[in-house]
Short mmCIF file of C-alpha atoms and ligand atoms in Angstrom, two decimals:
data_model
loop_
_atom_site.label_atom_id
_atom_site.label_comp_id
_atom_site.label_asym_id
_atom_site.label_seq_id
_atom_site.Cartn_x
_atom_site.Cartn_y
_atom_site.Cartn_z
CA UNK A 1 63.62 -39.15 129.41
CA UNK A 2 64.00 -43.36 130.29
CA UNK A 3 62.46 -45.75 127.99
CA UNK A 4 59.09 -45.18 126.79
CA UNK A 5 58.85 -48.85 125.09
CA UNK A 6 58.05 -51.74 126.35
CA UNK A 7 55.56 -53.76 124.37
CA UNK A 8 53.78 -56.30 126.41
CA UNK A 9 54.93 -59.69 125.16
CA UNK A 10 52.78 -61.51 127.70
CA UNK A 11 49.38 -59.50 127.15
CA UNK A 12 46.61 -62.13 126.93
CA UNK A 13 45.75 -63.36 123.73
CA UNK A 14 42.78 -62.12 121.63
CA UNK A 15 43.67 -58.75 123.81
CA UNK A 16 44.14 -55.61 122.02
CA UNK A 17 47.90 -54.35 122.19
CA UNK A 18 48.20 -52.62 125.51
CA UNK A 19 51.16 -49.93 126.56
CA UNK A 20 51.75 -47.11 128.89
CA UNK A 21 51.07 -44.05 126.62
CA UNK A 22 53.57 -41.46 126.55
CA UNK A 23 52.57 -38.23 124.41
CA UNK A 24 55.30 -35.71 123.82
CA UNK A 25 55.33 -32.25 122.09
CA UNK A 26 57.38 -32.01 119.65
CA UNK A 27 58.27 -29.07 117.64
CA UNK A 28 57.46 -29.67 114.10
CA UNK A 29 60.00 -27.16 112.43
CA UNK A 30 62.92 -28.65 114.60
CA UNK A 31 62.04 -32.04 116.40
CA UNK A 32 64.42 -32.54 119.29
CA UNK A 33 66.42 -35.33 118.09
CA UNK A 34 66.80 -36.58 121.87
CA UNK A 35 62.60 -37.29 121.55
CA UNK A 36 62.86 -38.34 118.15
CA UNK A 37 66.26 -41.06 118.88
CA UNK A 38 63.72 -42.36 121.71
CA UNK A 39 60.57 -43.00 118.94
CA UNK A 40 62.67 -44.64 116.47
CA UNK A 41 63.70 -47.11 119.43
CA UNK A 42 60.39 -47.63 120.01
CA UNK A 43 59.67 -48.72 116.67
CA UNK A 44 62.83 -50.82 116.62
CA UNK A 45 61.72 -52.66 119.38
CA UNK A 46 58.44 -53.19 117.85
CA UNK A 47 56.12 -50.86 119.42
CA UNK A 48 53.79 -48.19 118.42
CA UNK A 49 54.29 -44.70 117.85
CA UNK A 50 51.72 -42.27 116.73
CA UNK A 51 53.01 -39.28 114.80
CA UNK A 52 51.58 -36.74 112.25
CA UNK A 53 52.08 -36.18 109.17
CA UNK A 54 50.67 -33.51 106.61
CA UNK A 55 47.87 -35.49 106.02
CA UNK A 56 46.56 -36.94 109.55
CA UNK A 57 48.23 -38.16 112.30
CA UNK A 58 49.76 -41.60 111.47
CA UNK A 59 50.30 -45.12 114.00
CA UNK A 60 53.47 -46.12 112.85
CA UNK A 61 55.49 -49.73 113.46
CA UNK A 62 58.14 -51.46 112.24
CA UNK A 63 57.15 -52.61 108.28
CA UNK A 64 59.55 -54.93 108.15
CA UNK A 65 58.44 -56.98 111.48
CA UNK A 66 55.74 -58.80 111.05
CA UNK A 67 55.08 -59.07 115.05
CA UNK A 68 54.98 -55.22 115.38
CA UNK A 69 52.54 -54.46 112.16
CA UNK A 70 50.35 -57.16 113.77
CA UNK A 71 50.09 -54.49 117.01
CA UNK A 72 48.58 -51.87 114.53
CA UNK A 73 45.58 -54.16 113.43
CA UNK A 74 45.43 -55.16 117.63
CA UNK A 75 45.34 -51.59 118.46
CA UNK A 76 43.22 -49.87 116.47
CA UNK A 77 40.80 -52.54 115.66
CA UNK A 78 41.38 -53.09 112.63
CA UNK A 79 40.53 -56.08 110.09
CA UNK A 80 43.30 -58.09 109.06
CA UNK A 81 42.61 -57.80 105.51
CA UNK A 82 42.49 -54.01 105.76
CA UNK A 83 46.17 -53.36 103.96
CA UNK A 84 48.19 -50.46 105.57
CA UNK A 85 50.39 -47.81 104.08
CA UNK A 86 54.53 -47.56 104.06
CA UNK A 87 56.13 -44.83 104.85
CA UNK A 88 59.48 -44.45 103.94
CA UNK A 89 62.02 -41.68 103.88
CA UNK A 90 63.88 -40.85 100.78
CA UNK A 91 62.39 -42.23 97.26
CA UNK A 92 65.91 -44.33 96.74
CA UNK A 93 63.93 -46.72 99.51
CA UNK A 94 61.15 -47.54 97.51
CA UNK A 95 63.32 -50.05 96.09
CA UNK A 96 63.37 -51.90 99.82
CA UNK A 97 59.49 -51.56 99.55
CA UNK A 98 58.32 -52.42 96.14
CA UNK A 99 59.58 -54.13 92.51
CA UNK A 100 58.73 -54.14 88.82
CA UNK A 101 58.48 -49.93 90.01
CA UNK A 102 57.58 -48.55 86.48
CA UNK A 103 59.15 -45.68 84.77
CA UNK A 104 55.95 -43.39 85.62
CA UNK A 105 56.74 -43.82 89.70
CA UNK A 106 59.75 -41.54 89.19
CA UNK A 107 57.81 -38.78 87.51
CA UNK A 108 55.70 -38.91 90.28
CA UNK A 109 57.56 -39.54 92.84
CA UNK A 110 59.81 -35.91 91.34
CA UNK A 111 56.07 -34.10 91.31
CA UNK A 112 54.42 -34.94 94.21
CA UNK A 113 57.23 -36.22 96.58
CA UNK A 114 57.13 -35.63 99.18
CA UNK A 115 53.84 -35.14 100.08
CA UNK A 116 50.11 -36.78 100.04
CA UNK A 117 50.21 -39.34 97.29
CA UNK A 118 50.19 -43.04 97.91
CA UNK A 119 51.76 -45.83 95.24
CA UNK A 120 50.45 -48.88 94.67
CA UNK A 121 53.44 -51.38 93.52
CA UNK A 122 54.32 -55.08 93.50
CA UNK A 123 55.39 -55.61 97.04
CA UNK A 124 59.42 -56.74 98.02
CA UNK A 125 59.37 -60.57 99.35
CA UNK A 126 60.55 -58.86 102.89
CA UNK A 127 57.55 -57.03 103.16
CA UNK A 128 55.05 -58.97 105.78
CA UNK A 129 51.74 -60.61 103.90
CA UNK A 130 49.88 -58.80 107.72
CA UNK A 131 51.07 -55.06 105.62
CA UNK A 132 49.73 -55.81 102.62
CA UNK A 133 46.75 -58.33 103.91
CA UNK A 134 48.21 -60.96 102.06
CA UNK A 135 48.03 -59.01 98.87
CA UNK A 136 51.05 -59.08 95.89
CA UNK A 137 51.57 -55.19 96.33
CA UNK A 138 51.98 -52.94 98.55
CA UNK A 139 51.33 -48.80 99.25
CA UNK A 140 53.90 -46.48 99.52
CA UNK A 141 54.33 -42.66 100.56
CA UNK A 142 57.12 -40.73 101.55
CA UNK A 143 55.46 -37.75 103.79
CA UNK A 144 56.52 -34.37 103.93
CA UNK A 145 55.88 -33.76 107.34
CA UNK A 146 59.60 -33.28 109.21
CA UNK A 147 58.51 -35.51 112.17
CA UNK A 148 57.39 -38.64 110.36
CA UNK A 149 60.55 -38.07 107.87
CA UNK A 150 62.97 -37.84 111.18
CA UNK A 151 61.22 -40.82 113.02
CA UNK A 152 61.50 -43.04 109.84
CA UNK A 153 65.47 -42.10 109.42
CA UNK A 154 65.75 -42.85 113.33
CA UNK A 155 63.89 -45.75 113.37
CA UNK A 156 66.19 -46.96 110.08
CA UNK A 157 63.07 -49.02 108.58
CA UNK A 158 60.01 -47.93 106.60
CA UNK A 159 57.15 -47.80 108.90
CA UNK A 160 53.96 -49.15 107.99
CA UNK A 161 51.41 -46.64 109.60
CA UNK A 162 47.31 -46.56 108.79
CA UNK A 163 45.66 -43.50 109.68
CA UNK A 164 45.70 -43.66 113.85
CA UNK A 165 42.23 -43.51 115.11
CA UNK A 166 40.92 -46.61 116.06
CA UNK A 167 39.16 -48.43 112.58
CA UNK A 168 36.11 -46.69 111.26
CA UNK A 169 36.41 -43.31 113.29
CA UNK A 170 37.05 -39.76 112.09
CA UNK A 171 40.53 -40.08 111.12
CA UNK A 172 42.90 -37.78 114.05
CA UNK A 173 44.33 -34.55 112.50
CA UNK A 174 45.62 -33.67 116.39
CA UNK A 175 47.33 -35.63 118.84
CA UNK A 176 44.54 -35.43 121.14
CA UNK A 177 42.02 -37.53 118.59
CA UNK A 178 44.91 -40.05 118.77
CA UNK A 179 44.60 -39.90 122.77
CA UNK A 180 40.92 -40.31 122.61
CA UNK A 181 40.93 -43.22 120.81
CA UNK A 182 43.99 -45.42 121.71
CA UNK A 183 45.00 -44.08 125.11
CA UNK A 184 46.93 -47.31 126.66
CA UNK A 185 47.36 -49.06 122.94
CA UNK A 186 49.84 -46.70 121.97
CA UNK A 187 53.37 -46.31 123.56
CA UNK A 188 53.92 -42.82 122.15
CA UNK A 189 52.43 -40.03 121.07
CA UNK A 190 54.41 -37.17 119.17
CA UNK A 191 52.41 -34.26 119.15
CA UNK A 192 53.13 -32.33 116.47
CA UNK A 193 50.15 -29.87 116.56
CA UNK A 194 47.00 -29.88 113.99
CA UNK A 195 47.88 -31.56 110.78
CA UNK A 196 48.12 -29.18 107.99
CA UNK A 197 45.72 -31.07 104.94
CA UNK A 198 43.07 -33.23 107.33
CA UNK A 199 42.37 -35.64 104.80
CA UNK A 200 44.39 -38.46 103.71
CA UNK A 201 46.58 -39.73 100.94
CA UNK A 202 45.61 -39.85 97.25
CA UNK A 203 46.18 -43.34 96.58
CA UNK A 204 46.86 -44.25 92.63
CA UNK A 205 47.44 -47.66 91.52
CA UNK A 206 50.54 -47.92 89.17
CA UNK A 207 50.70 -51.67 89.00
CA UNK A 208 47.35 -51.14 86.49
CA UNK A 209 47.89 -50.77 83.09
CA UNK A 210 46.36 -47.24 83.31
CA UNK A 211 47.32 -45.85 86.54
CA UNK A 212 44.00 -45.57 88.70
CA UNK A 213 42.98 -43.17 91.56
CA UNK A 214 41.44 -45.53 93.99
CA UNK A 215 41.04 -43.18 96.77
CA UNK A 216 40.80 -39.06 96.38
CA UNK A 217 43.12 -37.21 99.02
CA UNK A 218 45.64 -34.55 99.36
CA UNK A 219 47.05 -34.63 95.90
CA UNK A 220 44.21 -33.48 93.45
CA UNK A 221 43.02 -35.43 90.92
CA UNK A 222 43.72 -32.06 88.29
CA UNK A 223 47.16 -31.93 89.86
CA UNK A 224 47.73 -35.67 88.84
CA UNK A 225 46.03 -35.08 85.44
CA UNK A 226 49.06 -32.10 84.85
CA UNK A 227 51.64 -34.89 84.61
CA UNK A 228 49.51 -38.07 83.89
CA UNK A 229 46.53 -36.69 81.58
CA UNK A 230 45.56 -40.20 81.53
CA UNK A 231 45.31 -40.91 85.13
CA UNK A 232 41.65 -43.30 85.78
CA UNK A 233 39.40 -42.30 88.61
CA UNK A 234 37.57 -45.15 90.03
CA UNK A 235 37.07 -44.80 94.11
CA UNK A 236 35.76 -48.02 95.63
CA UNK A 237 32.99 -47.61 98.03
CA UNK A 238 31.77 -51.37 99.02
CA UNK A 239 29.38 -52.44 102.29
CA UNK A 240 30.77 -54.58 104.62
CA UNK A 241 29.36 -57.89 103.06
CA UNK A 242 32.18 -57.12 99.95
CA UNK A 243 34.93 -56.41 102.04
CA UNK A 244 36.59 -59.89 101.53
CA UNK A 245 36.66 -59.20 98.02
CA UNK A 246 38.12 -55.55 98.02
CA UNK A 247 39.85 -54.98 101.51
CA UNK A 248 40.21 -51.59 102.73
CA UNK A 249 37.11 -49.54 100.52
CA UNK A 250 34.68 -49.90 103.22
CA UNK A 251 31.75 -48.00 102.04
CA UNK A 252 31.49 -47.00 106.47
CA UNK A 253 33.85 -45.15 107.15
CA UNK A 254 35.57 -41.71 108.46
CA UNK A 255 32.16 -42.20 110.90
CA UNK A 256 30.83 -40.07 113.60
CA UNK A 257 29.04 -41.91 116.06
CA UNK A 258 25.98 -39.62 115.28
CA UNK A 259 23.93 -40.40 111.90
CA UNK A 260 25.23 -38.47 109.23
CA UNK A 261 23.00 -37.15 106.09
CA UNK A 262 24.86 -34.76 103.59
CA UNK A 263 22.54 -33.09 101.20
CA UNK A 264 23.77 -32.24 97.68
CA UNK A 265 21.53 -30.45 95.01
CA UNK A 266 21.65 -26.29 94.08
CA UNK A 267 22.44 -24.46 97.32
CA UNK A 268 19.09 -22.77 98.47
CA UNK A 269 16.82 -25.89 97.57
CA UNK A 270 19.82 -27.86 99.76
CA UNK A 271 19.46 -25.54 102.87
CA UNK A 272 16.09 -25.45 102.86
CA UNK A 273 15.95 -29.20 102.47
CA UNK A 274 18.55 -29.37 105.44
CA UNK A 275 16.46 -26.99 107.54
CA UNK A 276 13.40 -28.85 106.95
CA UNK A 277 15.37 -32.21 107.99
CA UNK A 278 16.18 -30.46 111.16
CA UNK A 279 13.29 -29.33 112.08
CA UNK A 280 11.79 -33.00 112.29
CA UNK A 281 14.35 -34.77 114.12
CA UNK A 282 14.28 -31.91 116.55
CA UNK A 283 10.29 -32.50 116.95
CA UNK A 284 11.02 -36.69 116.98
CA UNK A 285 13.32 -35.37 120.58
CA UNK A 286 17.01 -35.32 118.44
CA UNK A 287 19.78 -33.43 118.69
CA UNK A 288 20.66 -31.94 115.61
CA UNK A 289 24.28 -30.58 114.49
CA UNK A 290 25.11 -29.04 111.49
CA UNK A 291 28.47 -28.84 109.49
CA UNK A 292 28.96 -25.62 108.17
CA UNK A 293 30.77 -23.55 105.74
CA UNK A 294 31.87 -20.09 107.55
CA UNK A 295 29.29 -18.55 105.25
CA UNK A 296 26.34 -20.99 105.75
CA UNK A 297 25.30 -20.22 110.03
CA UNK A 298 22.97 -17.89 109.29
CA UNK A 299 20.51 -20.54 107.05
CA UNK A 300 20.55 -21.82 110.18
CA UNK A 301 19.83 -19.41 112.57
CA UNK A 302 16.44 -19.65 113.83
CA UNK A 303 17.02 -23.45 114.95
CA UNK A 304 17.76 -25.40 117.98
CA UNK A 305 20.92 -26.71 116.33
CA UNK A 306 24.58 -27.19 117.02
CA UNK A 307 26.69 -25.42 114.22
CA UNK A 308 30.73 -25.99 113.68
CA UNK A 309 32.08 -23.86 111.45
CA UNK A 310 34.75 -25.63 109.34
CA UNK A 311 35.62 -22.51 107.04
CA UNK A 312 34.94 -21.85 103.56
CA UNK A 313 37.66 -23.09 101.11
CA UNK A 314 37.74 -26.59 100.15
CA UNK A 315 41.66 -26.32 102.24
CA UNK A 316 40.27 -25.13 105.28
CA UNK A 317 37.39 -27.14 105.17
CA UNK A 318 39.37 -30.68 104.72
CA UNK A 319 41.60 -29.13 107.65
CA UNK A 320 38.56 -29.08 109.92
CA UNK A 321 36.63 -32.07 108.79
CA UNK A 322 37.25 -34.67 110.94
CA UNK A 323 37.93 -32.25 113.85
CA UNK A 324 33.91 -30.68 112.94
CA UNK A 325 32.77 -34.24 113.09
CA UNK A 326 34.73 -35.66 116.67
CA UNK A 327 33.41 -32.00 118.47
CA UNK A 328 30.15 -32.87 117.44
CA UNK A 329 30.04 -36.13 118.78
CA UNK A 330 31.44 -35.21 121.80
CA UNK A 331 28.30 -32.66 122.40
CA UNK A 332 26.15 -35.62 121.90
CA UNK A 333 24.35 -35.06 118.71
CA UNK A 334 22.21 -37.87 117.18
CA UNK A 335 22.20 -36.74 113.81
CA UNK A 336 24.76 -34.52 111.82
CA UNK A 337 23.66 -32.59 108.68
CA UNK A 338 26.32 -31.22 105.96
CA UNK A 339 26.19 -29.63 102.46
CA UNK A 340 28.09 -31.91 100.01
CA UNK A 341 31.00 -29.84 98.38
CA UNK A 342 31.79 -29.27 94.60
CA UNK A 343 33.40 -32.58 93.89
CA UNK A 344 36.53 -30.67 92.66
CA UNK A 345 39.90 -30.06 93.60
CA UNK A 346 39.93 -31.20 97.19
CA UNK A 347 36.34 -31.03 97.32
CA UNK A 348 36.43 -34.13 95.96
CA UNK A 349 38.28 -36.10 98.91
CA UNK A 350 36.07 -33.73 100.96
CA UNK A 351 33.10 -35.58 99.09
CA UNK A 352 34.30 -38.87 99.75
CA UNK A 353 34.74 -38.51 103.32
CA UNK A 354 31.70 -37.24 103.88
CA UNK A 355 29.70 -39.75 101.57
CA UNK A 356 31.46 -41.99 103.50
CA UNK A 357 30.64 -41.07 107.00
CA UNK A 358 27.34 -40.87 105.72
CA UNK A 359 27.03 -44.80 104.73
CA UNK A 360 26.20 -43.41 100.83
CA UNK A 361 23.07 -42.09 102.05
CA UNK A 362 23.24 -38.80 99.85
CA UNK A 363 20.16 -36.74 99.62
CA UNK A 364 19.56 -35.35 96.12
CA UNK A 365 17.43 -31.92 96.41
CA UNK A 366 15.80 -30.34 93.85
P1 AMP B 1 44.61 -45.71 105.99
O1 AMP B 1 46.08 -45.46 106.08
O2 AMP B 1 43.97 -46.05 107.30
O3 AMP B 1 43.91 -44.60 105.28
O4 AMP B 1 44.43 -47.03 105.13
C1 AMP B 1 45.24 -47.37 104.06
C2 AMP B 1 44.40 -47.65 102.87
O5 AMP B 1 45.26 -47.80 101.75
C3 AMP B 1 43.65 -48.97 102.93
O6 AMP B 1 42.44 -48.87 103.63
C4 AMP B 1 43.45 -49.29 101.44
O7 AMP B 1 42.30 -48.63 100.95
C5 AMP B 1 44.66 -48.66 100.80
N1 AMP B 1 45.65 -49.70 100.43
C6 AMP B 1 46.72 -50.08 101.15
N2 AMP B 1 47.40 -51.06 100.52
C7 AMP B 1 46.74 -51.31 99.38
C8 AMP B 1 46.93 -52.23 98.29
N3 AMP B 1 47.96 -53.07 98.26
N4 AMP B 1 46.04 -52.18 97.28
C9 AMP B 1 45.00 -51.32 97.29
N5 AMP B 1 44.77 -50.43 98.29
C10 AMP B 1 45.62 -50.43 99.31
MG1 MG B 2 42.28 -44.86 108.12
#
């Protein structure tokens, strides 16, 4: 394989980062090393790579250059005071990442490491104010997946890497979301196959004096509460006109291009309430798709609706949720109905993605 690289220094300003996408398959149990050796160039030289890991697929660049991470927010859209994740690859480089790292990192770092939990700490001088929006600390994960971990120990920096869709879509849990949305503003792909969780990192803020879930993912918030019974929960959901004051909690979100209204109440009164909502955008000349649990198609059977499955455990159904909502836009709904889930275990990130997509707009039945 030649180079795949090649950012384009002399792009026109105010242009979004262009490149010559290359996706690859790689094999997630043993990632030729040839491939990987090629990505971590790519990264050294400042470029983009997309790449999953177990939570969605990631778009990775050097976090340590301040010209590359600047590529990210090009590429994907993003605003500049959106701050990104780091991803590094063994918990002893934290310490290039972050300082003032309390004692309770390490316990959680021993739990949940590696794996779908994000720290908040006071950021490392070297880190670039563009990764952190110009913000005194940082995020931090160290992934489980083999191919970020190999990619970051090729690449020999951390790699700052949002989620790699571009800003305010369904976050990609396959390599061909990635495609869809940043074909020719990525320089490669790794594809890795489906991610295994589909929803993103738990991010907890440790720099707090009591450490703080601000956004629900992977790593449950009962799972957290095992080693830190203390842990706060407080999610921040703002509109757009906030955003300057809390970067990155965009209440819109995780969207669909189609309107999406999630219905949450006691389960018959919420699918007949759905039904009925059906029912009269298809008579005002909609198309209507529905979000279901494997269970659920039948309450829906006797309408002129699009249903995706997207299982029946809270697990299969964050594996499928962003997937559910991209296939539906692609068949050209307008409007996308979905039963909110038990705001537990993983139901709750499942929750906030949804309410999310949804702009807030939940419908209380019953
Ligand atoms: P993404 O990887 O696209 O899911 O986005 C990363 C998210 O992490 C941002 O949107 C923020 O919500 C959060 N985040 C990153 N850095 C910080 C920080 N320093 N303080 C608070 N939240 C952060
Ligand atoms: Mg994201």
């Amino acid at each position: 394989m030649e180079c795949l690289c090649v950012p384009k220094n002399e792009k026109a300003k105010n242009m979004p980062y262009q490149a010559e996408t290359y996706s690859v398959t790689v094999d997630p149990q043993n990632p030729d090393p040839q491939v990987m050796a090629l990505a971590g160039q790519v990264i050294v030289d400042g470029g983009l790579v997309a790449f999953p890991t177990e939570t969605v697929y990631g778009l990775g660049a050097n976090a340590l250059s301040e010209a590359a991470v600047a590529h990210i927010f090009e590429a994907k859209q993003r605003p500049s005071n959106d701050p990104l994740i780091v991803h590094i690859e063994t918990v002893a480089q934290l310490e290039t990442v972050a300082i003032e790292i309390p004692s309770i990192t390490q316990k959680l770092a021993d739990a949940f490491w590696p794996g779908a939990l994000t720290f908040i700490l006071k950021k490392r001088p070297e880190i670039p104010a563009n990764v952190t929006a110009g913000r005194d600390t940082v995020a931090v994960r160290l992934p489980a997946h083999l191919i970020a971990q190999r990619l970051i120990h090729k690449a020999g920096v951390p790699i700052a890497a949002p989620s790699s869709n571009l800003f305010s879509r369904p976050s990609p849990t396959t390599a061909y979301h990635v495609l869809a949305d940043l074909d020719g503003h990525v320089d490669v792909i790794l594809d890795g196959g489906s991610t295994q969780i589909g929803v993103e990192s738990t991010i907890i803020d440790l720099t707090s004096e009591i450490p703080t879930v601000l956004r629900p993912g992977g790593v449950t918030l009962e799972a957290l509460r095992e080693h830190l019974p203390t842990v706060a929960f407080r999610p921040q959901h703002i509109t757009e006109d906030d955003i300057a004051a809390a970067p990155g909690t965009l209440l819109k979100h995780y969207s669909p291009h189609a309107t999406v209204k999630v219905f949450k109440g006691e389960e018959k009164a919420v699918y007949e309430a759905m039904r009925h909502e059906a029912a009269t955008d298809i008579k005002q000349g909609k198309q209507v798709g529905i979000l279901a649990q494997d269970n659920e198609a039948l309450e829906f059977a006797k309408l002129d609706v699009q249903i995706v499955l997207i299982g029946k455990t809270s697990q299969a159904m964050a594996a499928a949720l962003f997937a559910g909502m991209r296939a539906l836009d692609n068949s050209k709904v307008d409007v996308i109905l979905a039963r909110a889930p038990q705001e537990t275990g993983l139901g709750l990130a499942l929750y906030d993605r949804l309410m999310r997509a949804a702009e807030g707009h939940i419908m209380e039945v019953g």
